[in-house]
CSV table of C-alpha atoms in Angstrom, one decimal:
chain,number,residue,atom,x,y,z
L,1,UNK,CA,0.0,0.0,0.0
L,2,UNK,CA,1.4,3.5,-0.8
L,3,UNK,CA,-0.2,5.9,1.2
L,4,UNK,CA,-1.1,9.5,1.1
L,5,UNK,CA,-2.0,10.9,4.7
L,6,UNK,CA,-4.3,13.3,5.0
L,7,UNK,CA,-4.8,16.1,7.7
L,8,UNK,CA,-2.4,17.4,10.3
L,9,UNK,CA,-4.5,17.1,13.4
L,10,UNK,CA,-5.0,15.2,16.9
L,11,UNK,CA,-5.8,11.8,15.0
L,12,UNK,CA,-3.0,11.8,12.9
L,13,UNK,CA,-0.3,11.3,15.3
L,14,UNK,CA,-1.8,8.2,16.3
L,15,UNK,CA,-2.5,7.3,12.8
L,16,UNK,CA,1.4,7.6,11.7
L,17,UNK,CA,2.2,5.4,14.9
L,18,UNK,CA,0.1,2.9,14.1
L,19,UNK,CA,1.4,3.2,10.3
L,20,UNK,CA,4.4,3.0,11.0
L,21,UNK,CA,4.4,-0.9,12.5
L,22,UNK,CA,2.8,-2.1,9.6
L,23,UNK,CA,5.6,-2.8,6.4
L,24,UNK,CA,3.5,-3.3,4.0
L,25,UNK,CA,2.4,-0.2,3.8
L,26,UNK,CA,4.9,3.1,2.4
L,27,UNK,CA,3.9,6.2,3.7
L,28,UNK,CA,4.4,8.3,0.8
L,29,UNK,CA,2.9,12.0,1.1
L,30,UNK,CA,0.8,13.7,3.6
L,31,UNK,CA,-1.5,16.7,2.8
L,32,UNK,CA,-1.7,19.8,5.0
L,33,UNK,CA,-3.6,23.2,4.4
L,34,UNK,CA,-1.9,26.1,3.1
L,35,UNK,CA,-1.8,27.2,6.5
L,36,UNK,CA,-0.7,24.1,8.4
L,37,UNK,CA,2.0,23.1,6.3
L,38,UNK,CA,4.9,23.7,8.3
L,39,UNK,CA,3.1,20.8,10.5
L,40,UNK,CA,2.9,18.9,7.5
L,41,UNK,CA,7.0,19.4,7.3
L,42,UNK,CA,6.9,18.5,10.9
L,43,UNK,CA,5.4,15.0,10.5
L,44,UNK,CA,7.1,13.9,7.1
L,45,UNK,CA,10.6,14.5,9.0
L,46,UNK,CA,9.5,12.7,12.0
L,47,UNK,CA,8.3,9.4,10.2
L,48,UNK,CA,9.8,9.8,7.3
L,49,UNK,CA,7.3,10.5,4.8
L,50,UNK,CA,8.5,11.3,1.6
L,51,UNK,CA,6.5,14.5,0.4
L,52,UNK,CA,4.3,17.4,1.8
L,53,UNK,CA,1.1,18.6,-0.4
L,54,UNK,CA,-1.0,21.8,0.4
L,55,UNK,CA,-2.6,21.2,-3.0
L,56,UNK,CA,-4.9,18.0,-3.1
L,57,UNK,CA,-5.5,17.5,-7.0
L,58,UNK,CA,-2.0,17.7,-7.1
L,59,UNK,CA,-1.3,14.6,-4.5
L,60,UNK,CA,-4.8,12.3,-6.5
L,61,UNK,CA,-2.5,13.1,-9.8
L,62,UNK,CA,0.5,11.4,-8.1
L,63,UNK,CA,1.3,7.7,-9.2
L,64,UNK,CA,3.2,7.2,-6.2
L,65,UNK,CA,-0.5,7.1,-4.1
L,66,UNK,CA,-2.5,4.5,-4.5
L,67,UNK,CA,-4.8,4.9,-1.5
L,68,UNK,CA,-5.5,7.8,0.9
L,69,UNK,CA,-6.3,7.9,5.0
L,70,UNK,CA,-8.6,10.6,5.1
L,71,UNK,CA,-8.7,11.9,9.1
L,72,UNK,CA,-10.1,15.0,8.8
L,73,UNK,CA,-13.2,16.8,10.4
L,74,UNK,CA,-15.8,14.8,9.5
L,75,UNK,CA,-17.9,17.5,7.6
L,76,UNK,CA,-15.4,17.2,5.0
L,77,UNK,CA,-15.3,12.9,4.7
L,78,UNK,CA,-18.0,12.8,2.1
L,79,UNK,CA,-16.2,15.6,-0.2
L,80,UNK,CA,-12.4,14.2,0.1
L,81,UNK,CA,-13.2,10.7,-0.4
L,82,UNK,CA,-15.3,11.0,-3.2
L,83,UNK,CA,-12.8,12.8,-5.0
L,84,UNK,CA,-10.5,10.2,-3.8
L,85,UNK,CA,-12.3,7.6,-5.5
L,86,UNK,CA,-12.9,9.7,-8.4
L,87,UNK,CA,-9.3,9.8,-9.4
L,88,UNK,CA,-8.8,6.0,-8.9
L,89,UNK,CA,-7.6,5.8,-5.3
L,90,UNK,CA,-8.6,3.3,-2.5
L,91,UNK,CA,-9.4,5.2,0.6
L,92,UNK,CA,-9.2,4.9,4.8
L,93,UNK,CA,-12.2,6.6,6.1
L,94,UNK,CA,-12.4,7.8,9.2
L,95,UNK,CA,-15.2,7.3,11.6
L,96,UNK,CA,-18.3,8.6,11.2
L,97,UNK,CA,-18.1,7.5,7.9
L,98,UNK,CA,-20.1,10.6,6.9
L,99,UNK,CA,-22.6,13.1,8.1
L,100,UNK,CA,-25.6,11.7,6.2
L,101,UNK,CA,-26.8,7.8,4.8
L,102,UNK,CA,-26.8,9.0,1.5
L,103,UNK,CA,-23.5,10.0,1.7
L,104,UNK,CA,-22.3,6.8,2.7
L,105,UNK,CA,-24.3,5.0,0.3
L,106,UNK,CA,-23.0,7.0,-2.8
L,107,UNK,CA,-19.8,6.6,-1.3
L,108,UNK,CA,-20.0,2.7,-1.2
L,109,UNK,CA,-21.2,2.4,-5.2
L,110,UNK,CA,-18.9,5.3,-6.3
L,111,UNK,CA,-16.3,2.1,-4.9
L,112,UNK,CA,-18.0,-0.7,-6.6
L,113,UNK,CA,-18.2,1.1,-10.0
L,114,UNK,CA,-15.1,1.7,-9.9
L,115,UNK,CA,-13.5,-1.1,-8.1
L,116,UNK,CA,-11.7,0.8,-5.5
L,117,UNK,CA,-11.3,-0.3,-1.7
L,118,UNK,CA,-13.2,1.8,0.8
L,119,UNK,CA,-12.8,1.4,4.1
L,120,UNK,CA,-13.8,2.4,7.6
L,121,UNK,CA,-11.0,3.0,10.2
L,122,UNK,CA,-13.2,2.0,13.6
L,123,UNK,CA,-10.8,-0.3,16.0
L,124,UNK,CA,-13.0,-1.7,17.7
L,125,UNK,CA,-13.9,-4.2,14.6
L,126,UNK,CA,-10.2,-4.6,13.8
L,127,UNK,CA,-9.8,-6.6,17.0
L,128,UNK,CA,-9.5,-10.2,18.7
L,129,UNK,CA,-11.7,-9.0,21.4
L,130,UNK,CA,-14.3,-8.2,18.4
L,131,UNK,CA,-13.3,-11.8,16.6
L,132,UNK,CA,-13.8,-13.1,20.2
L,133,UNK,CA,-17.2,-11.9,21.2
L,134,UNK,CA,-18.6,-12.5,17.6
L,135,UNK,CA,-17.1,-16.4,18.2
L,136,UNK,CA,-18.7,-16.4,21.8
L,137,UNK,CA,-22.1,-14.4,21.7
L,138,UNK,CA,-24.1,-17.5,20.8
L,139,UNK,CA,-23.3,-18.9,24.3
L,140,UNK,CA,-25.2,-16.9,26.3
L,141,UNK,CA,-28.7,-17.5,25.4
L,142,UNK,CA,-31.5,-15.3,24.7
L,143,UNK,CA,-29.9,-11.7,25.1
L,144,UNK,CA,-32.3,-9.6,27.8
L,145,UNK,CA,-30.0,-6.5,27.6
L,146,UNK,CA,-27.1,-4.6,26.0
L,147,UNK,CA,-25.7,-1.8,28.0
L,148,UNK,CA,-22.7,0.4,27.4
L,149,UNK,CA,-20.6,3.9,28.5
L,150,UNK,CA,-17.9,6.4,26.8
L,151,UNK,CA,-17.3,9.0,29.0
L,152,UNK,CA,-14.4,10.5,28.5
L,153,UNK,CA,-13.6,14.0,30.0
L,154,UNK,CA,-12.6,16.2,26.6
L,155,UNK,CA,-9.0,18.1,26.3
L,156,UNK,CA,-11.2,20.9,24.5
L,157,UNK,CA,-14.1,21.4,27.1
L,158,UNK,CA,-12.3,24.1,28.8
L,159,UNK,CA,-12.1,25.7,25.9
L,160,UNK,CA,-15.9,25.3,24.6
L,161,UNK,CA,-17.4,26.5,28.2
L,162,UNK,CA,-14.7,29.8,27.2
L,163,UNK,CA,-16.8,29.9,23.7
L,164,UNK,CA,-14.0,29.1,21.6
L,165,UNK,CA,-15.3,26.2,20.1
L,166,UNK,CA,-13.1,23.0,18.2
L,167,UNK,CA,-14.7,21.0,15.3
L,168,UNK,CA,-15.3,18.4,18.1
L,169,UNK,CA,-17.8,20.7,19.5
L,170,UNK,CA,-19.3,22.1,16.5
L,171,UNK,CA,-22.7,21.0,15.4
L,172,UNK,CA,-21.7,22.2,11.6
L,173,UNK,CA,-18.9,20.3,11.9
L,174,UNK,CA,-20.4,17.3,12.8
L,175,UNK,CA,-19.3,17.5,15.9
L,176,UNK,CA,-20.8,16.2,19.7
L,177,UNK,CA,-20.3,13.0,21.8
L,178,UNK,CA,-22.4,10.6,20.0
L,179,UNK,CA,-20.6,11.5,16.8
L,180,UNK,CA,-16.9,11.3,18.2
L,181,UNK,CA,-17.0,8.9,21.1
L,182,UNK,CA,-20.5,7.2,21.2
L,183,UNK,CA,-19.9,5.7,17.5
L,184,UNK,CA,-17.8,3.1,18.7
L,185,UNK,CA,-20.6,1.3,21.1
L,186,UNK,CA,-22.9,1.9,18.6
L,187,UNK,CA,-20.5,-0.1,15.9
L,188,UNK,CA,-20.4,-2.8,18.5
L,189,UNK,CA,-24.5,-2.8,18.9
L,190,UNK,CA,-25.0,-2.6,15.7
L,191,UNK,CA,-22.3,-5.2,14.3
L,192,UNK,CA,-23.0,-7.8,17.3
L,193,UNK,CA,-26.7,-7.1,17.2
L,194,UNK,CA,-27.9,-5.9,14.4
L,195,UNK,CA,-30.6,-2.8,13.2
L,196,UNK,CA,-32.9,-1.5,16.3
L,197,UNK,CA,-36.6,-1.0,15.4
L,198,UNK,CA,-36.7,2.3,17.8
L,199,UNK,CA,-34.2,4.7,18.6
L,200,UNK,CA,-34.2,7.9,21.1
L,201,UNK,CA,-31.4,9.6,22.4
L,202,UNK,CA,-31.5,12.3,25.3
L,203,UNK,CA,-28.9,14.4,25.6
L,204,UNK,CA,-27.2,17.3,27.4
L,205,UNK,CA,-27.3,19.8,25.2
L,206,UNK,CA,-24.1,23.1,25.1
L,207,UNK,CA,-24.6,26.6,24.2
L,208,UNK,CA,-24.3,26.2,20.7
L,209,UNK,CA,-27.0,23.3,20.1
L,210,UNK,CA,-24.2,19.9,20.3
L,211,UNK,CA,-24.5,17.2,22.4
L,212,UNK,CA,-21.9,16.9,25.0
L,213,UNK,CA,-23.2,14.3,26.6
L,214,UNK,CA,-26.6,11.7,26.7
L,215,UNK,CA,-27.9,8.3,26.7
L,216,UNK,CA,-29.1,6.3,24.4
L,217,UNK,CA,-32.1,3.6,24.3
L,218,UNK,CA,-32.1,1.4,21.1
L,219,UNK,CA,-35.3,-1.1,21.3
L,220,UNK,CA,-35.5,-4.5,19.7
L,221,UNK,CA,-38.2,-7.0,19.5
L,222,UNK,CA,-36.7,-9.2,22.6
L,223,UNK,CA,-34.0,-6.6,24.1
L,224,UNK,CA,-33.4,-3.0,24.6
L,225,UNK,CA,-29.8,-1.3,24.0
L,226,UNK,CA,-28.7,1.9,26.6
L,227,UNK,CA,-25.6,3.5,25.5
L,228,UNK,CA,-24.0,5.9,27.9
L,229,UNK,CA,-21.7,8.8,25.9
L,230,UNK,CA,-20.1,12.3,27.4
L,231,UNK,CA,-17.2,14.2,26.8
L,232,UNK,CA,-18.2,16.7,29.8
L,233,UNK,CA,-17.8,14.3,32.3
L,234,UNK,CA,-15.8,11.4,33.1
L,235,UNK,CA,-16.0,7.6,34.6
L,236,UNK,CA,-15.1,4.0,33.9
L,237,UNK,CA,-16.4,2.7,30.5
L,238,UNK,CA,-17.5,-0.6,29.5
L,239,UNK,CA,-19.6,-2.7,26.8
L,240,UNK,CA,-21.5,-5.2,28.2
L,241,UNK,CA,-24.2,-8.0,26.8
L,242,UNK,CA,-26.4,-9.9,29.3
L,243,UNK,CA,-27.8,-13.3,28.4
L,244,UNK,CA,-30.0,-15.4,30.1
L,245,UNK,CA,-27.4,-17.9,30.1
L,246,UNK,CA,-24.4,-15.5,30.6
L,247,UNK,CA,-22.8,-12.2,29.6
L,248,UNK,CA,-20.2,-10.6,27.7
L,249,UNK,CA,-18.1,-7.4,29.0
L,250,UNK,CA,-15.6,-5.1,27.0
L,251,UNK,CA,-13.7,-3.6,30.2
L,252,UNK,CA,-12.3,-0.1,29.6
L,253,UNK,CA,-12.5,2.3,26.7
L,254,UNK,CA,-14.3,0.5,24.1
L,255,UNK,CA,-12.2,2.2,20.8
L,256,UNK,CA,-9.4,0.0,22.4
L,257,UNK,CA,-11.5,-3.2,23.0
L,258,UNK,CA,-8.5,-4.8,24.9
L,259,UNK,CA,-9.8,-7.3,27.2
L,260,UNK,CA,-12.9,-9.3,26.8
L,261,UNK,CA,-14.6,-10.8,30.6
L,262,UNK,CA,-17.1,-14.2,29.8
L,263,UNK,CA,-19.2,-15.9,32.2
L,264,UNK,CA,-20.8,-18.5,30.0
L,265,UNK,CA,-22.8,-21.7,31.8
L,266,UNK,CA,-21.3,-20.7,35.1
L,267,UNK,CA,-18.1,-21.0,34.1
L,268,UNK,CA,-15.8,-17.0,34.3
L,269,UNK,CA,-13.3,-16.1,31.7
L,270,UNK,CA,-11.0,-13.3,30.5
L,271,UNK,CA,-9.4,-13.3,27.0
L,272,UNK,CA,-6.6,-10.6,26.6
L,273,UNK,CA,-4.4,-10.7,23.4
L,274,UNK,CA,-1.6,-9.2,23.2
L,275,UNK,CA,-1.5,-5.5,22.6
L,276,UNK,CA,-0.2,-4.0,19.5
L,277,UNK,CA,1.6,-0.5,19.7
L,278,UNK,CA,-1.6,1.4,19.4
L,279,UNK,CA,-4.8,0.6,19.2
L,280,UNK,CA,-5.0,1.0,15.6
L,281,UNK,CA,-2.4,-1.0,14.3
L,282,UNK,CA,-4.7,-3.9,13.6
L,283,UNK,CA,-7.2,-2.1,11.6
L,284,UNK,CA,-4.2,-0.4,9.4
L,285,UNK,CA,-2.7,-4.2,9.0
L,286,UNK,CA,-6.4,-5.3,7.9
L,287,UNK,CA,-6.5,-2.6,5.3
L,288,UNK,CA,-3.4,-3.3,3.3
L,289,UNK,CA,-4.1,-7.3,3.9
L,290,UNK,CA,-7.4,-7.0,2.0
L,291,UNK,CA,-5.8,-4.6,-0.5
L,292,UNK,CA,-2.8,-7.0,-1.3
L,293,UNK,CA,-4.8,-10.3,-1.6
L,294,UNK,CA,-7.9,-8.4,-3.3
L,295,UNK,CA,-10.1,-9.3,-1.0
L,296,UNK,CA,-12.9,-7.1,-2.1
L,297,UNK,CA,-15.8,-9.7,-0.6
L,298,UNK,CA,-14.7,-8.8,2.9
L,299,UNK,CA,-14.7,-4.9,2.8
L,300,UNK,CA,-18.1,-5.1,0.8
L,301,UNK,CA,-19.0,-6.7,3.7
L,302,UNK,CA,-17.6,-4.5,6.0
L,303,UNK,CA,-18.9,-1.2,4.3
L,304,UNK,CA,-22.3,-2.7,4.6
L,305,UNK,CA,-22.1,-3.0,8.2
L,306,UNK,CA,-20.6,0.8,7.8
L,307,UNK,CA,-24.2,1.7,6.2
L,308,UNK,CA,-26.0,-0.2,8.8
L,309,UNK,CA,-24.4,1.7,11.6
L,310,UNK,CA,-24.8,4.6,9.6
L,311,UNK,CA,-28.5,4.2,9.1
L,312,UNK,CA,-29.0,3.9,13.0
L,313,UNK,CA,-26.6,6.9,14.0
L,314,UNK,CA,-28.4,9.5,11.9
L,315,UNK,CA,-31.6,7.9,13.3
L,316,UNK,CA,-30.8,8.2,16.6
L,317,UNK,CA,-29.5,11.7,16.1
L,318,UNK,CA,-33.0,12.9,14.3
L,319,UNK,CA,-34.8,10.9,17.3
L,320,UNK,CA,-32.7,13.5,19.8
L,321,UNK,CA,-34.1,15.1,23.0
C-alpha cells in the first residue's frame, strides 16, 4: 500500500504510529492546508514520509499514491473521499463514515463502479476482542440486555465553556459526543446485534446546540440497548451484553477493546491478546491485507455494516431530546 495521509490534526499522530508498525504499507505523502504546512513538514521528518502537499489535486494526480487515510473533520469525509475515488484511489475513512446515509451509500457504489477499496477505520472491529465476542455471543442464550458507557472528560471542554469552540464541539462540523465517542458502542450494537426498530437519544445539550453528553435507548423485538456517551464528564467505561445464560463485558474504553470478561454456563473467563503498539495497528494491518490479496468480498462486507451503523446513528440523532 502507498499511502497518502491526509490532515495534520489530533488523530493523525496516532495514525502515523500505528502506520508506522505495519511494512506493508509506504507512507508516501501527507497533505496539509496552506496554513498548516509547516506541520505537515513537521510530520514527514519525524516518520519519514517522503512529500508534503497543500494542493490536493496535485497529490490524486501522483502515481506514487495508490490509497488515501482521510482523518479530517468529518464535515469534509464525504467531499475528500469522493474525489479520492474519483481519481482512482482506494481510501481509509475515518469514523463517522459521513454526516448523512446517503452520503455513505454513494460513497460505497462510487467504490463498486469503480472497483476501489473503501474502508472504515473503527478499532473496535479490527480486534481479537471483536473476533472473540462474535465467536462467543451464541453462548449466552437469549440476550435480555445490551448496556454500554464512553465518557471520557474532553481536552477541549475548557475551551468550549470559554466559547471558543473546536470542530469536536461544533454542530456544523459534525461534531458532539455521539458522533466522536459514542460511534464506537454503537458499531459494536449494531455489528453484534444488528438494526434496532426504535431509537431515542436524550442528551445534554451546550450553548451552541451539540450534544456533549446523553444516553441512548435502542429497542429490539426481545432486548433494549442503553448507551451511555459524554465528553463533559468522566468515569469507567465498558460494553457489556447480558444473556439469560451469561454475559459478555468489553472492560475499559471501548475504541481499544483490549480485554474481553465471559461468564458462560457458570463458568468465568477473560481473553486478553496481546496489545499492538496502538490501538489502531490492527485495523491499518487489515486494510493493506485485503488490499494486497484483493479481497474485495470482505470490505463489501464491512462497508455494509458501515451503512448499517450509519442508518442507525443518523436515526438516533433525528430521534434527539
Amino acid at each position: 500500500m502507498k499511502l497518502g495521509i491526509l490532515g495534520t490534526g489530533f488523530i493523525i499522530t496516532d495514525a502515523l504510529d500505528a502506520i508506522s508498525e505495519v511494512p506493508e504499507i509506504e507512507k508516501k505523502a501527507i497533505f496539509a492546508r496552506p496554513n498548516s504546512k509547516a506541520k505537515g513538514e513537521e510530520f514527514a521528518e519525524k516518520y519519514g514520509i517522503e512529500k508534503v502537499y497543500t494542493d490536493y489535486d496535485e497529490l490524486l494526480k501522483s502515481d506514487e499514491i495508490d490509497t488515501v487515510y482521510v482523518g479530517l473533520i468529518n464535515s469534509v469525509h464525504y467531499e475528500y473521499t469522493k474525489k479520492a475515488l474519483l481519481a482512482g484511489k482506494d481510501v481509509i475513512l475515518e469514523k463517522p463514515f459521513t454526516t448523512t446515509v446517503e452520503e455513505t451509500k454513494e460513497l460505497a457504489q462510487i467504490a463498486k463502479e469503480k472497483g476501489r477499496f473503501l474502508f472504515e477505520a473503527i478499532t473496535n472491529r479490527h480486534s481479537k476482542v471483536f473476533d472473540k465476542i462474535k465467536e462467543e455471543l451464541p453462548k449466552i442464550g437469549r440476550i435480555r440486555l445490551a448496556m454500554g458507557n464512553y465518557s471520557q472528560y474532553s481536552s477541549r471542554y475548557e475551551r468550549y465553556k470559554n466559547k471558543d469552540v473546536a470542530p469536536a464541539f461544533d454542530p456544523e462540523a459534525f461534531g458532539g459526543a455521539l458522533n466522536d465517542l459514542g460511534i464506537y458502542n454503537l458499531s459494536l450494537t449494531v455489528s453484534l446485534l444488528g438494526v434496532p426498530k426504535d431509537l431515542r437519544y436524550d442528551a445534554n445539550i451546550g450553548f451552541n446546540g451539540v450534544d456533549v453528553s446523553g444516553v441512548v435507548t435502542l429497542r429490539y423485538d426481545d432486548f433494549i440497548v442503553t448507551l451511555s456517551v459524554a465528553k463533559d464528564s468522566d468515569s469507567p467505561c465498558y460494553f457489556t451484553v447480558q444473556g439469560e445464560d451469561g454475559y459478555i463485558r468489553i472492560p475499559g474504553k471501548p475504541n481499544e477493546a483490549e480485554q474481553v470478561d465471559m461468564m458462560i454456563g457458570g463458568k468465568y473467563e477473560e481473553y486478553m491478546p496481546q496489545p499492538d503498539k496502538n490501538r489502531m495497528v490492527q485495523e491499518f494491518r487489515d486494510f493493506a491485507a485485503m488490499q494486497a490479496q484483493d479481497d474485495k468480498e470482505r470490505m463489501y462486507a464491512e462497508l455494509e455494516t458501515t451503512v448499517r451503523v450509519m442508518e442507525t446513528l443518523i436515526g438516533i440523532r433525528k430521534n434527539m431530546h
